[in-house]
Structure formats: structure tokens, C-alpha cells
């Protein structure tokens, strides 16, 4: 099956240019232009900056990266890479329409620009000598030299700068610094800027494309670009360092690019001859011209839909028809105010919202019912439901006094504890929405999440206030507040209004801000498909404040009068003694990250025995782990949950009561009441039982969309043709199938599919097979290597003694040859993120490292070395042992070294001392020690 986004038509390509000393292509990647349908490719300019002409520069690029793609849509560049981008655009525009440029700040490389930079450096050198401003090169003379002889211009600049050095040398030891600066800058001009100016004179006359110049408030150049067919400008009111991370930059850039793509595709469509099937009918190209249309529902929400399919009930066509990417761009320009309901609607898709009231009304009902029951506690304090209500109400009034209200967002950056939970409820009582940012996140991640949530206010502890004010946002320090005597009515928030902004990982590394409504939260909090909590329950709060498991811990507890008990993180609990901590704190309900559960039960099957309700979710639960849990003293209700954050924590649930010995997987279950889950093929038709398709979620849990990303919202949140009129469904990117009895089985990610030797391979399928081996506790299969030599690597956490060779034999017996991993790597446990999910980046790094080792392998040369290589494989669980490998670098330790010594003495009848083994740690060196000892006999 094709993954989402693979529609038969190639995506338009954006070439991203870097320049020496910077890596701004990463920040351009953070703009997530992929979500608008572009294929973003970074070209590092540094290796090619010495090319003397545009043609030579382009030749270097083609040699490195191959011919420029015919579908190249635009070249993007930041700041001083802009002139390089124009050179590239001119070169690749030969024999095709001129390629447009998108430039973020920057200015043309001219003699004036050279002279300006020269003056800065000359003054810097002169300041080392204290002699004041130097005599400098005349700009007119420099321009003349640049026109006639770049080498002469370089010589004059170098001479002028170095003439300043003797005065600095005579001024008490600052001369060396001055000389270093002069040499460095002279070389800079020699190697890049001067030759670049000369080269651009040719590229300007050959260019002829359009330029879109996006400028920060720090940028002064707003002239036309030489050689451009036209220059459009946009200014974003942020300083230069924030230009590429500001949502406004992404929106205006995407809008301009969408117009460029639309015009290009229309020109192409005018000359396109439709392809035909053997039977004569036109071939449907889902990505081609006219393949999609833009539609809206009664609330004015935009979306896209295939032109060949009937428009779902409750949606109407706008009249715009085009390629899929054109339609995404057009849908992104429709009104998308989904954050507050200020557009006159209640801010939600009415058919998809089950809750008829807000989570505040739900909480208020619980307060009236259980006023004196504990609501939330940590190591420092306990609040009853009445206390919680009053303190949150007081904080809400404090926020309202600061101007917070309906439609606003408040970022909460507090440590996990009672104050953090009070502040979340208080924000809702002010009528606003909260964006909780985990206090344990690195500063860069914290700042990105806060800024991207576009808050009207940031709430934090006093010791963090100063560093957060640097972000330029209003900051409120957390303090307890007394409840007002007469606070008045709560704001008129409705079920469709945004309650929280939740961040989830983005494919480019930039987190996406998901907007969840009161109705979304209430759907999950009160869902009758989950084992109900009660006032007798104490729910363990172990989740990050920024993770969607928090909704179970807080809102499910508050819906039923349970007590939320703030615990250390799951990692800290496991390190301490999870079973003891759960019993000591009398925890009865917990949502355990799947990866944590998979690990814990192998060491202590009774770790969760104190619980009445145990949920797990976030990753693939291992059948063997479930069997271990159920074979112990746990007697509560155990449920496997499935659902992305865009579906409000869970949409599928499967009560796990037994798992057969031969089971290869655990189902993710059936839809929760209020949720719909569809298994759809590439054409959005439902797949029959047993056929794998992409999982789509409909119903009450479907989020409102992504903040400030209307194009991505339109791409992922589609009209729902199966649900209530006007409803939407979320395309998860997950693959699964429905069994004959209605259960849904998870298969893997659509975007995890890889091609191995021309075959499409789903790594999850390989994982399922390898997990059947009795000595495999957990396994992850990832692809590594380039497109030509793509290989599968299996990272295995064993539960018993097993060698890579044994695992390979097992795989060969079970799988076709193209699905057998080329390498098996044993690890103590699979790496996880702070949320307890598999750390894909770390898994891929381990795989790359192993592939690198294998590619650099030097074969053992004789019987002794081959013997050692085989023994190391057995002891260390590592394949492809090289004669250059180091025993301890591969994971060896003193105990394994002792075992190796005994085996050598037993098998080779050679006496080797412990000191010799610990000294000769590489395989070739140890083999030589054994040879010498054998000869000494």
C-alpha cells in the first residue's frame, strides 16, 4: 500500500542553500514546508564557494548531487547565502522556465557590500592598535578593480589590512590578534566574496526569475534584485534570529510558493496529454491537475477532497479545483480561526463533539458531589475538591485581571505538582486555554514550545521568570491567591472552544501545536468504554505535563472524584522500586508508557499488582510482556490503548485478559464510544477485513487542528464521509487492519515503509516475526544506509542467551530473504524518549553506527583471529567482528574478559594471563598474544 502523500505525482522540490560557517538549512527545515506538499532538499554551499563562475559552481553541485530535479520549484536561502542562491537559480534555469528565489534577509553581493564589510574589519584591526580609524581603500577604486581583476582587488584589500598590523604590534602585545583578524578576513575575501561578486555579474544577466524577499525588522536592504523578473517583499516584525522560527514567515512563504506551484502546474497542464489505461479510460492521478477540490463545511472549515469521489455530506465545494498541493495551498488561505470561536460559531465541528458542556462544568459537578474528598496531592500539600475549585478560581480571577479571557492562550511552565494542576484549571476558569510546557525540557525546546503556542502570558516560578522574559512575552510569577468573595459567573466558554494546546513531534523535528477543545477532553474523561474510576481511586500522575497521558491522570480522575497523586517520573519510580512505591503511595490507577511496561514486567511481574486499573499506550505492547503481567499477582483491569494526540489520547481500547502463547501481537481493540476508526485504502475507500490500510479517526475526539498550520491541518484533517454531516476525520499515518470479529490490529507507520532491493518492506512486520523467538524480549527494526545500499538492522534486547547467528537462522526460516535484517545488534534495552516511546533517532543512530562498523570491517586473517571473532560474537552479541575491533568498545567488561580467558585456555590449550587480556584489547593484538604464547608452549 502506498503511504499518505505518495500520490503518483512527484512533489515540487525546494532547494535549500547554506553558506560557510552556518547551518541555517536546519532552521528552514523547521518551517515544515513539507506539510504543504514540498520536497525540501538541503544543499550545503560550503564545498563549492571557491568556484570562480556560476557555471563552475553549478557543475560542482551537479557533480555532488546529480542533475537538478526537473520539478525544482524554488531555491531558498538565508541571509548571506542569498547571492549563492541566485547563482544556482541562474544555472539551473537553462532549458526551463527561470527558477524563483525565496530569500530570507540577505542582499546582493556588490562592490558596495564588499567595501562595507571591509570597513568593519579594518576598524576592528585598527582598534587593536589604538591608532583610530585607518585610511581605507576607496570604494570607487574597489569597484573598478572588481570589474577588471578580482585578484587585484584581493591584493589591494589584503595589503590595506596588513598595513594596519605593525601599529598594533607596537602597542603592547595586541598585534597577534590584529594579524590573525587581518589574515582571516583577507582569506575570506580571497576565497569567497570577491570572486562571488565577479561571478554574479554573469548570473544576474542570465537569471530572469522572480524573487520573494522576506525581511526581518533588522534588515535594511529593500531594493530590487539584479536580473530578477520581479521582486516581491514582505517584512516580519521580529529580529533576524527569529525570522525562520516565526509562524508568520512560514505562512507568507507557503502562500507565495503555493502560487508559484499553481502557476507552474497550470502551464504544465495546458500541454499535458492524458495517459490512458488499456481499456481506454483516463488514468486517475491523485496528485495531478484537477485531481482534488477545496471544500468547506457549515462552520467554514476548509478541507480538500478527491475530485473523483462524491463530496461528503455537510461539505460543499468552493469551486477551486487543482492538484492536491494546489488545493492544500488554497485551503490554507481560507479563514482558519479555530482557537476561540470568535467567528460567531461555537468553535467546533458540532457533529463531532459529543460533550454538551465543558470540562469546567464536569469538574463543578464533581465538586458539588465530593466537596471534601481529596482531589490532588503531592509531597507538600493536599487539596480537596473544594480547595482545588477555590484556588483555581482565585488564579483565574488573577489572570482575568491581567486581561486574559476567551481566545487567549497561557503557557504554563511549572514543575509537576499541585500548583501546575491548579494553574491549568485556573486558566480554563479565566476562559483561556493552557499550553503546559514540561519544566524538564531543554531550554531550546522549552522556548520553541512557548513561542509557538503564541501565548498572551507565560506563568512560571520566580526562579525562571527572568530567563523567560527574554522571549519578549509577558510573564506572571506563580503565587497562591485567595479566592474572591464574589467572583461572579464563569466565562461563557463552550464545548468547542480550545481548552489546551498540546505539542507532538513533527516530522522535521519542530513540534506541532494541537488544539484540543473542552468537548474533546470531556469525550475522553467520561468515556464509558474505559474502566470507570471512583472516589476510592488514587491515580498516579507520572506523565510529563506536555504529554497527552496527562488527560487520563487529571481529567478522567476529576470526572469521577478520584484523587490525583503526583509521583516522580516513571523512570525515577523504576530506578527506586516501582512496586514498593505504588504500594506505599496506595496507587490504584495508572497509565504506564508501553515501553516502561515492556521492560518492568520482565524484572518484576508483580510490579503493578497494587493497581485496580492499568492502562498502557504510546507504543507496541509485547505479547510476552502481557503474559508475564497476567501470570503474576496483578488482578485488576488491564487495557491496551491506541490513539494519537490528535484523537485526544485514545480512540481504541482492548481489554487484555489473556494472550495466547503463539500470539505475535496484541490487538489495539475496538473504537471507544463516541469515536470512529476507519481502515482506508489509497482512494479513501474502506478496506475489507484482513486488508491493511491507513487508520483514520472520526468522532468526538478529533482535535480542532494545528495552531498556525492551516495547510497541515487541511492535509491531515479530512472531511469524514462516514460520520455525521460536516464532520472531519484525522489521517493518522498508521497502518492496521480489521479482523473478522471487528478488532483492529496495528501494523506500523505508513511512512516507515522502506524499499530494500526494490521490495517494499514494513519493518514492523519483521519485528513481529523476530519477537516470536523465545530469547527475544524486545526488538526494533530500522533501515540504514543510502538509497542504493539500504539495509535493515535489527536491534534486539534479549531475554536469554542468544547469538546474532542464531537470530539470523531464525529469521531466514521465517522471512523472505529481502526481509531478513543484514545485521543483528544486541542492546540491553531499546532506547526511549522522555515520554516512554521508542527513541527513533537513537535507534537510527545505533543502526548507522553498526553499519559504519560493518562497512569498515577488516576480515580476520587466520584461524586464531577467526576463533576470537566467533567467541566475541557469542559473548558480546555483535556481528561482523573486525580484526581492528576493541573488546571493551564493543561492550565487553571484566567478567566477560574472565570468561574469554577461560575459553581460550580450554579451546586452544594456551595460557594467557588476565593482564594480557586487559592490555591487548583489540582482536589482532590479542591474537598475536595467543600466537606467541602458543609458540612458547
PDB file of N, CA, C and O in Angstrom, residues 868-920:
ATOM      1  N   UNK A 868      38.648 -16.033  17.679  1.00  0.00           N
ATOM      2  CA  UNK A 868      38.315 -14.923  18.572  1.00  0.00           C
ATOM      3  C   UNK A 868      37.066 -14.182  18.087  1.00  0.00           C
ATOM      4  O   UNK A 868      36.208 -13.788  18.886  1.00  0.00           O
ATOM      5  N   UNK A 869      36.952 -13.971  16.779  1.00  0.00           N
ATOM      6  CA  UNK A 869      35.788 -13.266  16.247  1.00  0.00           C
ATOM      7  C   UNK A 869      34.500 -14.020  16.564  1.00  0.00           C
ATOM      8  O   UNK A 869      33.491 -13.434  16.970  1.00  0.00           O
ATOM      9  N   UNK A 870      34.524 -15.333  16.411  1.00  0.00           N
ATOM     10  CA  UNK A 870      33.344 -16.121  16.744  1.00  0.00           C
ATOM     11  C   UNK A 870      33.016 -16.082  18.221  1.00  0.00           C
ATOM     12  O   UNK A 870      31.839 -16.009  18.606  1.00  0.00           O
ATOM     13  N   UNK A 871      34.042 -16.121  19.076  1.00  0.00           N
ATOM     14  CA  UNK A 871      33.787 -16.071  20.511  1.00  0.00           C
ATOM     15  C   UNK A 871      33.257 -14.700  20.928  1.00  0.00           C
ATOM     16  O   UNK A 871      32.360 -14.598  21.746  1.00  0.00           O
ATOM     17  N   UNK A 872      33.816 -13.637  20.364  1.00  0.00           N
ATOM     18  CA  UNK A 872      33.330 -12.295  20.705  1.00  0.00           C
ATOM     19  C   UNK A 872      31.867 -12.126  20.286  1.00  0.00           C
ATOM     20  O   UNK A 872      31.086 -11.506  20.987  1.00  0.00           O
ATOM     21  N   UNK A 873      31.519 -12.681  19.130  1.00  0.00           N
ATOM     22  CA  UNK A 873      30.126 -12.597  18.694  1.00  0.00           C
ATOM     23  C   UNK A 873      29.215 -13.264  19.716  1.00  0.00           C
ATOM     24  O   UNK A 873      28.150 -12.749  20.064  1.00  0.00           O
ATOM     25  N   UNK A 874      29.646 -14.427  20.228  1.00  0.00           N
ATOM     26  CA  UNK A 874      28.842 -15.149  21.207  1.00  0.00           C
ATOM     27  C   UNK A 874      28.756 -14.396  22.533  1.00  0.00           C
ATOM     28  O   UNK A 874      27.689 -14.283  23.127  1.00  0.00           O
ATOM     29  N   UNK A 875      29.904 -13.872  23.000  1.00  0.00           N
ATOM     30  CA  UNK A 875      29.923 -13.198  24.299  1.00  0.00           C
ATOM     31  C   UNK A 875      29.259 -11.827  24.260  1.00  0.00           C
ATOM     32  O   UNK A 875      28.581 -11.432  25.205  1.00  0.00           O
ATOM     33  N   UNK A 876      29.465 -11.098  23.178  1.00  0.00           N
ATOM     34  CA  UNK A 876      29.037  -9.698  23.124  1.00  0.00           C
ATOM     35  C   UNK A 876      27.742  -9.486  22.360  1.00  0.00           C
ATOM     36  O   UNK A 876      27.157  -8.407  22.436  1.00  0.00           O
ATOM     37  N   UNK A 877      27.306 -10.497  21.604  1.00  0.00           N
ATOM     38  CA  UNK A 877      26.084 -10.328  20.825  1.00  0.00           C
ATOM     39  C   UNK A 877      26.244  -9.342  19.688  1.00  0.00           C
ATOM     40  O   UNK A 877      25.329  -8.587  19.374  1.00  0.00           O
ATOM     41  N   UNK A 878      27.401  -9.322  19.059  1.00  0.00           N
ATOM     42  CA  UNK A 878      27.705  -8.374  17.990  1.00  0.00           C
ATOM     43  C   UNK A 878      28.193  -9.149  16.767  1.00  0.00           C
ATOM     44  O   UNK A 878      29.030 -10.040  16.887  1.00  0.00           O
ATOM     45  N   UNK A 879      27.638  -8.780  15.609  1.00  0.00           N
ATOM     46  CA  UNK A 879      28.067  -9.420  14.369  1.00  0.00           C
ATOM     47  C   UNK A 879      29.217  -8.651  13.733  1.00  0.00           C
ATOM     48  O   UNK A 879      29.545  -7.532  14.125  1.00  0.00           O
ATOM     49  N   UNK A 880      29.785  -9.259  12.686  1.00  0.00           N
ATOM     50  CA  UNK A 880      30.765  -8.606  11.822  1.00  0.00           C
ATOM     51  C   UNK A 880      31.951  -8.072  12.632  1.00  0.00           C
ATOM     52  O   UNK A 880      32.292  -6.890  12.581  1.00  0.00           O
ATOM     53  N   UNK A 881      32.581  -8.975  13.354  1.00  0.00           N
ATOM     54  CA  UNK A 881      33.736  -8.592  14.162  1.00  0.00           C
ATOM     55  C   UNK A 881      34.945  -8.360  13.246  1.00  0.00           C
ATOM     56  O   UNK A 881      35.294  -9.224  12.431  1.00  0.00           O
ATOM     57  N   UNK A 882      35.575  -7.211  13.387  1.00  0.00           N
ATOM     58  CA  UNK A 882      36.745  -6.855  12.598  1.00  0.00           C
ATOM     59  C   UNK A 882      38.008  -7.123  13.414  1.00  0.00           C
ATOM     60  O   UNK A 882      37.999  -7.071  14.650  1.00  0.00           O
ATOM     61  N   UNK A 883      39.112  -7.385  12.719  1.00  0.00           N
ATOM     62  CA  UNK A 883      40.370  -7.614  13.436  1.00  0.00           C
ATOM     63  C   UNK A 883      40.851  -6.331  14.123  1.00  0.00           C
ATOM     64  O   UNK A 883      41.734  -6.365  14.961  1.00  0.00           O
ATOM     65  N   UNK A 884      40.253  -5.191  13.765  1.00  0.00           N
ATOM     66  CA  UNK A 884      40.605  -3.926  14.403  1.00  0.00           C
ATOM     67  C   UNK A 884      39.709  -3.585  15.592  1.00  0.00           C
ATOM     68  O   UNK A 884      39.946  -2.610  16.295  1.00  0.00           O
ATOM     69  N   UNK A 885      38.660  -4.371  15.799  1.00  0.00           N
ATOM     70  CA  UNK A 885      37.705  -4.053  16.868  1.00  0.00           C
ATOM     71  C   UNK A 885      38.331  -4.218  18.242  1.00  0.00           C
ATOM     72  O   UNK A 885      39.195  -5.078  18.461  1.00  0.00           O
ATOM     73  N   UNK A 886      37.834  -3.399  19.181  1.00  0.00           N
ATOM     74  CA  UNK A 886      38.279  -3.430  20.568  1.00  0.00           C
ATOM     75  C   UNK A 886      37.224  -4.129  21.415  1.00  0.00           C
ATOM     76  O   UNK A 886      36.036  -3.801  21.338  1.00  0.00           O
ATOM     77  N   UNK A 887      37.653  -5.073  22.233  1.00  0.00           N
ATOM     78  CA  UNK A 887      36.729  -5.887  23.032  1.00  0.00           C
ATOM     79  C   UNK A 887      35.854  -5.007  23.923  1.00  0.00           C
ATOM     80  O   UNK A 887      34.631  -5.190  23.996  1.00  0.00           O
ATOM     81  N   UNK A 888      36.442  -4.053  24.597  1.00  0.00           N
ATOM     82  CA  UNK A 888      35.692  -3.237  25.547  1.00  0.00           C
ATOM     83  C   UNK A 888      34.840  -2.188  24.837  1.00  0.00           C
ATOM     84  O   UNK A 888      33.754  -1.838  25.308  1.00  0.00           O
ATOM     85  N   UNK A 889      35.284  -1.697  23.688  1.00  0.00           N
ATOM     86  CA  UNK A 889      34.479  -0.740  22.933  1.00  0.00           C
ATOM     87  C   UNK A 889      33.211  -1.383  22.406  1.00  0.00           C
ATOM     88  O   UNK A 889      32.198  -0.706  22.204  1.00  0.00           O
ATOM     89  N   UNK A 890      33.235  -2.705  22.194  1.00  0.00           N
ATOM     90  CA  UNK A 890      32.044  -3.414  21.717  1.00  0.00           C
ATOM     91  C   UNK A 890      31.112  -3.819  22.846  1.00  0.00           C
ATOM     92  O   UNK A 890      30.089  -4.460  22.595  1.00  0.00           O
ATOM     93  N   UNK A 891      31.442  -3.462  24.083  1.00  0.00           N
ATOM     94  CA  UNK A 891      30.570  -3.790  25.205  1.00  0.00           C
ATOM     95  C   UNK A 891      31.138  -4.791  26.181  1.00  0.00           C
ATOM     96  O   UNK A 891      30.434  -5.220  27.103  1.00  0.00           O
ATOM     97  N   UNK A 892      32.395  -5.174  26.016  1.00  0.00           N
ATOM     98  CA  UNK A 892      32.994  -6.116  26.946  1.00  0.00           C
ATOM     99  C   UNK A 892      33.237  -5.508  28.318  1.00  0.00           C
ATOM    100  O   UNK A 892      33.269  -4.296  28.484  1.00  0.00           O
ATOM    101  N   UNK A 893      33.411  -6.370  29.314  1.00  0.00           N
ATOM    102  CA  UNK A 893      33.722  -5.929  30.673  1.00  0.00           C
ATOM    103  C   UNK A 893      34.632  -6.974  31.317  1.00  0.00           C
ATOM    104  O   UNK A 893      34.999  -7.981  30.697  1.00  0.00           O
ATOM    105  N   UNK A 894      35.006  -6.727  32.574  1.00  0.00           N
ATOM    106  CA  UNK A 894      35.978  -7.615  33.212  1.00  0.00           C
ATOM    107  C   UNK A 894      35.442  -9.028  33.390  1.00  0.00           C
ATOM    108  O   UNK A 894      36.191 -10.010  33.286  1.00  0.00           O
ATOM    109  N   UNK A 895      34.157  -9.181  33.678  1.00  0.00           N
ATOM    110  CA  UNK A 895      33.582 -10.514  33.834  1.00  0.00           C
ATOM    111  C   UNK A 895      33.607 -11.286  32.523  1.00  0.00           C
ATOM    112  O   UNK A 895      33.941 -12.481  32.476  1.00  0.00           O
ATOM    113  N   UNK A 896      33.249 -10.581  31.424  1.00  0.00           N
ATOM    114  CA  UNK A 896      33.296 -11.239  30.124  1.00  0.00           C
ATOM    115  C   UNK A 896      34.735 -11.534  29.718  1.00  0.00           C
ATOM    116  O   UNK A 896      35.005 -12.553  29.050  1.00  0.00           O
ATOM    117  N   UNK A 897      35.670 -10.681  30.116  1.00  0.00           N
ATOM    118  CA  UNK A 897      37.081 -10.941  29.835  1.00  0.00           C
ATOM    119  C   UNK A 897      37.555 -12.210  30.558  1.00  0.00           C
ATOM    120  O   UNK A 897      38.336 -13.007  30.013  1.00  0.00           O
ATOM    121  N   UNK A 898      37.080 -12.407  31.781  1.00  0.00           N
ATOM    122  CA  UNK A 898      37.417 -13.625  32.535  1.00  0.00           C
ATOM    123  C   UNK A 898      36.885 -14.861  31.804  1.00  0.00           C
ATOM    124  O   UNK A 898      37.585 -15.873  31.655  1.00  0.00           O
ATOM    125  N   UNK A 899      35.618 -14.767  31.323  1.00  0.00           N
ATOM    126  CA  UNK A 899      35.041 -15.897  30.594  1.00  0.00           C
ATOM    127  C   UNK A 899      35.832 -16.165  29.314  1.00  0.00           C
ATOM    128  O   UNK A 899      36.053 -17.326  28.924  1.00  0.00           O
ATOM    129  N   UNK A 900      36.274 -15.092  28.635  1.00  0.00           N
ATOM    130  CA  UNK A 900      37.065 -15.256  27.421  1.00  0.00           C
ATOM    131  C   UNK A 900      38.385 -15.960  27.730  1.00  0.00           C
ATOM    132  O   UNK A 900      38.809 -16.869  26.989  1.00  0.00           O
ATOM    133  N   UNK A 901      39.031 -15.566  28.826  1.00  0.00           N
ATOM    134  CA  UNK A 901      40.300 -16.188  29.202  1.00  0.00           C
ATOM    135  C   UNK A 901      40.135 -17.683  29.419  1.00  0.00           C
ATOM    136  O   UNK A 901      40.935 -18.503  28.933  1.00  0.00           O
ATOM    137  N   UNK A 902      39.067 -18.070  30.135  1.00  0.00           N
ATOM    138  CA  UNK A 902      38.856 -19.499  30.415  1.00  0.00           C
ATOM    139  C   UNK A 902      38.586 -20.276  29.123  1.00  0.00           C
ATOM    140  O   UNK A 902      39.045 -21.408  28.958  1.00  0.00           O
ATOM    141  N   UNK A 903      37.838 -19.672  28.200  1.00  0.00           N
ATOM    142  CA  UNK A 903      37.549 -20.370  26.941  1.00  0.00           C
ATOM    143  C   UNK A 903      38.817 -20.547  26.109  1.00  0.00           C
ATOM    144  O   UNK A 903      39.019 -21.576  25.460  1.00  0.00           O
ATOM    145  N   UNK A 904      39.674 -19.515  26.078  1.00  0.00           N
ATOM    146  CA  UNK A 904      40.923 -19.626  25.322  1.00  0.00           C
ATOM    147  C   UNK A 904      41.766 -20.770  25.870  1.00  0.00           C
ATOM    148  O   UNK A 904      42.317 -21.593  25.111  1.00  0.00           O
ATOM    149  N   UNK A 905      41.883 -20.828  27.185  1.00  0.00           N
ATOM    150  CA  UNK A 905      42.666 -21.895  27.796  1.00  0.00           C
ATOM    151  C   UNK A 905      42.059 -23.256  27.505  1.00  0.00           C
ATOM    152  O   UNK A 905      42.776 -24.234  27.246  1.00  0.00           O
ATOM    153  N   UNK A 906      40.725 -23.351  27.526  1.00  0.00           N
ATOM    154  CA  UNK A 906      40.059 -24.632  27.293  1.00  0.00           C
ATOM    155  C   UNK A 906      40.138 -25.052  25.836  1.00  0.00           C
ATOM    156  O   UNK A 906      40.441 -26.209  25.515  1.00  0.00           O
ATOM    157  N   UNK A 907      39.838 -24.126  24.904  1.00  0.00           N
ATOM    158  CA  UNK A 907      39.710 -24.497  23.491  1.00  0.00           C
ATOM    159  C   UNK A 907      41.056 -24.540  22.768  1.00  0.00           C
ATOM    160  O   UNK A 907      41.272 -25.400  21.905  1.00  0.00           O
ATOM    161  N   UNK A 908      41.941 -23.604  23.087  1.00  0.00           N
ATOM    162  CA  UNK A 908      43.218 -23.523  22.370  1.00  0.00           C
ATOM    163  C   UNK A 908      44.375 -24.112  23.157  1.00  0.00           C
ATOM    164  O   UNK A 908      45.486 -24.223  22.625  1.00  0.00           O
ATOM    165  N   UNK A 909      44.122 -24.452  24.423  1.00  0.00           N
ATOM    166  CA  UNK A 909      45.156 -25.007  25.302  1.00  0.00           C
ATOM    167  C   UNK A 909      46.375 -24.073  25.357  1.00  0.00           C
ATOM    168  O   UNK A 909      47.524 -24.502  25.243  1.00  0.00           O
ATOM    169  N   UNK A 910      46.033 -22.779  25.503  1.00  0.00           N
ATOM    170  CA  UNK A 910      47.059 -21.749  25.604  1.00  0.00           C
ATOM    171  C   UNK A 910      46.808 -20.965  26.876  1.00  0.00           C
ATOM    172  O   UNK A 910      45.664 -20.576  27.160  1.00  0.00           O
ATOM    173  N   UNK A 911      47.864 -20.741  27.640  1.00  0.00           N
ATOM    174  CA  UNK A 911      47.736 -19.992  28.886  1.00  0.00           C
ATOM    175  C   UNK A 911      47.975 -18.505  28.616  1.00  0.00           C
ATOM    176  O   UNK A 911      49.060 -18.106  28.182  1.00  0.00           O
ATOM    177  N   UNK A 912      46.918 -17.695  28.851  1.00  0.00           N
ATOM    178  CA  UNK A 912      47.001 -16.248  28.658  1.00  0.00           C
ATOM    179  C   UNK A 912      46.586 -15.584  29.961  1.00  0.00           C
ATOM    180  O   UNK A 912      45.513 -15.890  30.505  1.00  0.00           O
ATOM    181  N   UNK A 913      47.413 -14.679  30.493  1.00  0.00           N
ATOM    182  CA  UNK A 913      47.123 -14.034  31.751  1.00  0.00           C
ATOM    183  C   UNK A 913      46.051 -12.963  31.635  1.00  0.00           C
ATOM    184  O   UNK A 913      45.815 -12.394  30.562  1.00  0.00           O
ATOM    185  N   UNK A 914      45.406 -12.684  32.766  1.00  0.00           N
ATOM    186  CA  UNK A 914      44.371 -11.655  32.795  1.00  0.00           C
ATOM    187  C   UNK A 914      44.928 -10.303  32.374  1.00  0.00           C
ATOM    188  O   UNK A 914      44.280  -9.542  31.620  1.00  0.00           O
ATOM    189  N   UNK A 915      46.134  -9.958  32.825  1.00  0.00           N
ATOM    190  CA  UNK A 915      46.722  -8.674  32.480  1.00  0.00           C
ATOM    191  C   UNK A 915      46.913  -8.564  30.968  1.00  0.00           C
ATOM    192  O   UNK A 915      46.711  -7.502  30.381  1.00  0.00           O
ATOM    193  N   UNK A 916      47.310  -9.678  30.330  1.00  0.00           N
ATOM    194  CA  UNK A 916      47.498  -9.640  28.876  1.00  0.00           C
ATOM    195  C   UNK A 916      46.170  -9.393  28.155  1.00  0.00           C
ATOM    196  O   UNK A 916      46.108  -8.648  27.180  1.00  0.00           O
ATOM    197  N   UNK A 917      45.101  -9.995  28.667  1.00  0.00           N
ATOM    198  CA  UNK A 917      43.783  -9.805  28.040  1.00  0.00           C
ATOM    199  C   UNK A 917      43.328  -8.355  28.197  1.00  0.00           C
ATOM    200  O   UNK A 917      42.750  -7.769  27.284  1.00  0.00           O
ATOM    201  N   UNK A 918      43.588  -7.777  29.373  1.00  0.00           N
ATOM    202  CA  UNK A 918      43.141  -6.404  29.626  1.00  0.00           C
ATOM    203  C   UNK A 918      44.022  -5.392  28.909  1.00  0.00           C
ATOM    204  O   UNK A 918      43.621  -4.238  28.733  1.00  0.00           O
ATOM    205  N   UNK A 919      45.207  -5.795  28.481  1.00  0.00           N
ATOM    206  CA  UNK A 919      46.116  -4.884  27.785  1.00  0.00           C
ATOM    207  C   UNK A 919      45.948  -4.975  26.273  1.00  0.00           C
ATOM    208  O   UNK A 919      45.832  -3.952  25.589  1.00  0.00           O
ATOM    209  N   UNK A 920      45.913  -6.185  25.746  1.00  0.00           N
ATOM    210  CA  UNK A 920      45.747  -6.383  24.299  1.00  0.00           C
ATOM    211  C   UNK A 920      44.256  -6.495  24.005  1.00  0.00           C
ATOM    212  O   UNK A 920      43.717  -7.593  23.869  1.00  0.00           O
TER     213      UNK A 920
END
